Short mmCIF file of C-alpha atoms in Angstrom, two decimals:
data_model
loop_
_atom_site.label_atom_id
_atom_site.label_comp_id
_atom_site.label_asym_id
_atom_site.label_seq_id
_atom_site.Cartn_x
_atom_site.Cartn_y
_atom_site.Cartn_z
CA UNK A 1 -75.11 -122.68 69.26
CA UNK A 2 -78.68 -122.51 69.93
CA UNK A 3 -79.73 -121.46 66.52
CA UNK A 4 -77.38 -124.33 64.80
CA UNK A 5 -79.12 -127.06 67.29
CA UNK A 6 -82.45 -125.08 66.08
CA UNK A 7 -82.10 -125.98 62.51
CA UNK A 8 -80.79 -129.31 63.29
CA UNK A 9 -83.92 -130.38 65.08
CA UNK A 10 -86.37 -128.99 62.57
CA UNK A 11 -84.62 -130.13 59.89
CA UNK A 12 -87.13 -133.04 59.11
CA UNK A 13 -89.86 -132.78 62.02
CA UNK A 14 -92.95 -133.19 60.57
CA UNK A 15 -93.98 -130.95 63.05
CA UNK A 16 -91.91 -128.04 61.53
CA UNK A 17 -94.09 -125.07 60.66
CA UNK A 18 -92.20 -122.02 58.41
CA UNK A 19 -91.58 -119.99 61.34
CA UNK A 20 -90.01 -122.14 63.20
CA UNK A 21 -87.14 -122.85 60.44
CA UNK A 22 -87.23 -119.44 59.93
CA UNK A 23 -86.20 -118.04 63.09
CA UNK A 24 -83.94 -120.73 63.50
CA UNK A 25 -81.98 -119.31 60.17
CA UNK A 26 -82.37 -115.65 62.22
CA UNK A 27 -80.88 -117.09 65.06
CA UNK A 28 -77.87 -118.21 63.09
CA UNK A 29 -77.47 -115.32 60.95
CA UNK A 30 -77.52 -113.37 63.73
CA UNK A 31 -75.16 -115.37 65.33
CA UNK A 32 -72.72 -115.19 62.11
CA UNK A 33 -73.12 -111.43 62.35
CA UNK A 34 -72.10 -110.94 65.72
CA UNK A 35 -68.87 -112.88 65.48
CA UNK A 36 -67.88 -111.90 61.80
CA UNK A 37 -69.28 -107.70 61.83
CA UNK A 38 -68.99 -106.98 65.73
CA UNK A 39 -65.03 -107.20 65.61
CA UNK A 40 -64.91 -105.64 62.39
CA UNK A 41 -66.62 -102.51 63.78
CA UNK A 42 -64.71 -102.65 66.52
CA UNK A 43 -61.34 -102.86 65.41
CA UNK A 44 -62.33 -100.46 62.90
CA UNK A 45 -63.67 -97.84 65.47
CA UNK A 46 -60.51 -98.35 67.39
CA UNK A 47 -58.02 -97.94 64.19
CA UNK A 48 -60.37 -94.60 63.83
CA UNK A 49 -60.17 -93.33 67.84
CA UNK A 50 -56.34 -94.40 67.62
CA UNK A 51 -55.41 -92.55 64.98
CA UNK A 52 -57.15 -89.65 65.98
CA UNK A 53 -55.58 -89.54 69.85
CA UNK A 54 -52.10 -90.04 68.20
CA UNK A 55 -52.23 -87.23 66.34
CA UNK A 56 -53.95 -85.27 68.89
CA UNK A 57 -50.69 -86.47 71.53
CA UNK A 58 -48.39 -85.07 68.78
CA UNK A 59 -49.75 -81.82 68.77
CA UNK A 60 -50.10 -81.38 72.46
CA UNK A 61 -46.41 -82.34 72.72
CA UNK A 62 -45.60 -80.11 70.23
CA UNK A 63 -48.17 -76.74 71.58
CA UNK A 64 -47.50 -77.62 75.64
CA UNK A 65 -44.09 -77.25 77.41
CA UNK A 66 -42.83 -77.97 80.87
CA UNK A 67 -41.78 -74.56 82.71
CA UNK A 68 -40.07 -73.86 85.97
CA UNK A 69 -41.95 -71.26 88.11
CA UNK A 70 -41.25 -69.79 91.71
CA UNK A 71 -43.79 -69.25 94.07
CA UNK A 72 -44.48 -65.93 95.05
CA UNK A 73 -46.53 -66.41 97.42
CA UNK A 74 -49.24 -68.63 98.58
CA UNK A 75 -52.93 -67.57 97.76
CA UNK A 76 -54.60 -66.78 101.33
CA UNK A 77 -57.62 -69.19 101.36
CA UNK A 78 -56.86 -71.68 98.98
CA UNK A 79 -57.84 -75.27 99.77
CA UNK A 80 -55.97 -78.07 99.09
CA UNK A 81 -58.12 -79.88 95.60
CA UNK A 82 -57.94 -82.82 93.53
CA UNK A 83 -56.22 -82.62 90.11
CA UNK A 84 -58.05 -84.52 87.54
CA UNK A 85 -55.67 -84.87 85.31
CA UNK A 86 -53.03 -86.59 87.61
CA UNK A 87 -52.39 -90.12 86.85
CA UNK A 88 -54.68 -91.30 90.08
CA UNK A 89 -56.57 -88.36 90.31
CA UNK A 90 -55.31 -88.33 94.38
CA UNK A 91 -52.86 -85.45 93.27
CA UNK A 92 -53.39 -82.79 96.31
CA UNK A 93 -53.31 -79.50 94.72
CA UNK A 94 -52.30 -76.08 96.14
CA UNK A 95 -53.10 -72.53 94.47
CA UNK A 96 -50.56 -70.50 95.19
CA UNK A 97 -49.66 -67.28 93.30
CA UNK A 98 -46.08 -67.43 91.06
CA UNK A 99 -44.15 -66.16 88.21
CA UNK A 100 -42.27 -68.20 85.39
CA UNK A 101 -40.82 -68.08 81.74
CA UNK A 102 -42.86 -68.80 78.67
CA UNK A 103 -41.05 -70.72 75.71
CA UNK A 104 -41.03 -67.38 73.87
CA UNK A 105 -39.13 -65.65 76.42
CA UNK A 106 -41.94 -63.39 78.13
CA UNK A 107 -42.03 -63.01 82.14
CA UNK A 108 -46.06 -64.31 83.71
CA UNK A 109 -47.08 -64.05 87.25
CA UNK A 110 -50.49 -65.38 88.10
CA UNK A 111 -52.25 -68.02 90.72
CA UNK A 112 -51.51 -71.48 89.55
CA UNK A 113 -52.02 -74.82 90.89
CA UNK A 114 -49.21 -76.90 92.53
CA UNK A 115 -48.49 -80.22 94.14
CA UNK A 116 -46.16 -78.73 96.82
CA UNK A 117 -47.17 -79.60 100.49
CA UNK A 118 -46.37 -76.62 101.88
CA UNK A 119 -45.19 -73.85 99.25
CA UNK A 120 -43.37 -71.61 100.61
CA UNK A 121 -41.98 -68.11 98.97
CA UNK A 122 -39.05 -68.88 96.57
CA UNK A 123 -40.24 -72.95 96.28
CA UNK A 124 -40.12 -74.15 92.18
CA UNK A 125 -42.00 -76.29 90.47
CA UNK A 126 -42.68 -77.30 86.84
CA UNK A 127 -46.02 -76.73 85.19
CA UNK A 128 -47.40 -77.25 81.50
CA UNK A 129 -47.88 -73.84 79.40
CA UNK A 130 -48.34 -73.14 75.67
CA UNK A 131 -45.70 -71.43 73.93
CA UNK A 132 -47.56 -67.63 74.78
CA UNK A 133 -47.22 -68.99 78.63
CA UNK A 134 -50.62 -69.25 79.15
CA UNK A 135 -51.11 -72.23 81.88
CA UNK A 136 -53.02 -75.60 80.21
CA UNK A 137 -53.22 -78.84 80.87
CA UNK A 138 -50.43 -81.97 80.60
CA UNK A 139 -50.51 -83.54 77.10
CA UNK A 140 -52.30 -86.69 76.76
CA UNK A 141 -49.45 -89.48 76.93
CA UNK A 142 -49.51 -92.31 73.92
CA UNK A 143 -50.36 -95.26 76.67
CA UNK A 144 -53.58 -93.29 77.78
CA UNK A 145 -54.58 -92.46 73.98
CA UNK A 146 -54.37 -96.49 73.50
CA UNK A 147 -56.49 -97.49 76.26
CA UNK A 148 -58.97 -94.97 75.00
CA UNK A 149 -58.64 -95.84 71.78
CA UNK A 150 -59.12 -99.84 72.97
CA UNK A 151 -61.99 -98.70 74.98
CA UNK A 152 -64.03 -96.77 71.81
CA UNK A 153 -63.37 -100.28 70.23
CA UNK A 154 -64.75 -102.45 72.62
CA UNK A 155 -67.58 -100.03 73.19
CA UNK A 156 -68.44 -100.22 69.35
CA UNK A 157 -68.76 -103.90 69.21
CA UNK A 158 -70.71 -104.66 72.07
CA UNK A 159 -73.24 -101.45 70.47
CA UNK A 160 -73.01 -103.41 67.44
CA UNK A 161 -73.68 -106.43 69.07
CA UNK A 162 -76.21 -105.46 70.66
CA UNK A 163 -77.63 -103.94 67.73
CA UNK A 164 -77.40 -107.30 65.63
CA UNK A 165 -79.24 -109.15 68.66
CA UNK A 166 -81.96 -106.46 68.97
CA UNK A 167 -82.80 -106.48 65.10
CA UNK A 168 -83.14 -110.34 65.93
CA UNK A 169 -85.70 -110.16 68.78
CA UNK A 170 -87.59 -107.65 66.99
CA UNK A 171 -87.86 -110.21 63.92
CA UNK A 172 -88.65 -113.07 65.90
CA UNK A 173 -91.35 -110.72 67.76
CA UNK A 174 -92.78 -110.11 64.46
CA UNK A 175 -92.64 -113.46 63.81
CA UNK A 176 -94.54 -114.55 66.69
CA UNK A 177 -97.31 -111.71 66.27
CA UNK A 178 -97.90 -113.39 63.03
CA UNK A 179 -98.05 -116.85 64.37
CA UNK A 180 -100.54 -115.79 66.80
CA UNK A 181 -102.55 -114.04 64.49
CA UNK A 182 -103.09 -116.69 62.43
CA UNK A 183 -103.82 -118.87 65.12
CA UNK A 184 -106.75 -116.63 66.11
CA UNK A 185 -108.12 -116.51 62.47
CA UNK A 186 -108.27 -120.51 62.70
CA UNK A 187 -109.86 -120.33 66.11
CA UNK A 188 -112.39 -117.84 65.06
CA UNK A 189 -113.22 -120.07 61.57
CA UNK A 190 -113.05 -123.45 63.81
CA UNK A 191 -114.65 -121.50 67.28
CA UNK A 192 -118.28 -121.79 66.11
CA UNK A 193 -119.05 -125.39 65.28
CA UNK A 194 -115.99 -126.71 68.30
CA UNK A 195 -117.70 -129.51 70.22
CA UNK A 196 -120.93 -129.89 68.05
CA UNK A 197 -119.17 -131.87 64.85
CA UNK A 198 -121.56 -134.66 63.19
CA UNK A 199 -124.83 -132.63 64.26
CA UNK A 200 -125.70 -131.49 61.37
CA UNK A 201 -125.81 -127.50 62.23
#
């Protein structure tokens, strides 16, 4: 708004030097930029992310499956850990030592994390393998790809934002460094004879 009341006032001011319309056209540009481009790149960022997280959810869903294993035994030491991939990362965690069924058919044993309090000998519990057995982590859901996906959005237009306003305050800068210039080559032509005009020297 501040570049639109800009050109406004110095529309006829006969005080109006170049630079001042100018930067007030800067302003407004940038100003057009920022709400035309900045939700462009954004949405187009997010369209991008999104598809991207999609596919990457199908193929998780498709590589990871959810097996039933028995504990064996608990691991002697273990401590009870966070699991950062639970949905509020308060999950406790126990390591405990078990066996269980890969999608192809072939018998594992090995220490594993679960979210049993106390896991006792013979206790079950599902956990996430690939189809060799091997233990991974849960697939991404589709509601966590699409707040990540929003989030790559948003993050692009306020970069491109505040690349739009940056480009403008580095213009205007410029601007100014010019003004000021100038004004010192006037001052140094005027500076000699200031105060002593109609003497004759």
């Amino acid at each position: 708004m501040r570049a639109i009341s800009g050109l406004w006032r110095w529309r006829h001011n006969p005080l109006r030097r170049a630079t001042d319309l100018a930067e007030a056209w800067v302003a407004l540009v940038a100003l057009l930029l920022i709400l035309v481009v900045t939700p462009l790149v954004g949405s187009f960022v997010g369209g991008l992310a999104q598809g991207a997280l999609q596919s990457s959810v199908r193929e998780q869903r498709a590589s990871r499956h959810l097996v039933t294993a028995t504990v064996v035994r608990r691991v002697p030491g273990s401590s009870l850990d966070v699991d950062p991939e639970s949905a509020t990362g308060r999950d406790k965690r126990t390591r405990v030592l078990a066996d269980w069924t890969a999608p192809d058919g072939t018998l594992h044993q090995g220490r594993v994390m679960t979210s049993l309090d106390r896991p006792e000998p013979g206790d079950r519990f599902r956990m996430w393998t690939d189809l060799q057995g091997r233990t991974v982590a849960r697939p991404l859901d589709a509601a966590t790809a699409a707040t990540h996906a929003v989030i790559a959005g948003v993050g692009a237009a306020l970069l491109a934002a505040g690349f739009i306003e940056g480009v403008r305050r580095l213009i205007v800068w410029r601007m100014v460094r010019l003004r000021y210039d100038r004004w010192d080559q006037a001052w140094d032509k005027a500076g000699p004879d200031w105060g002593r005009t109609g003497t004759g020297s």
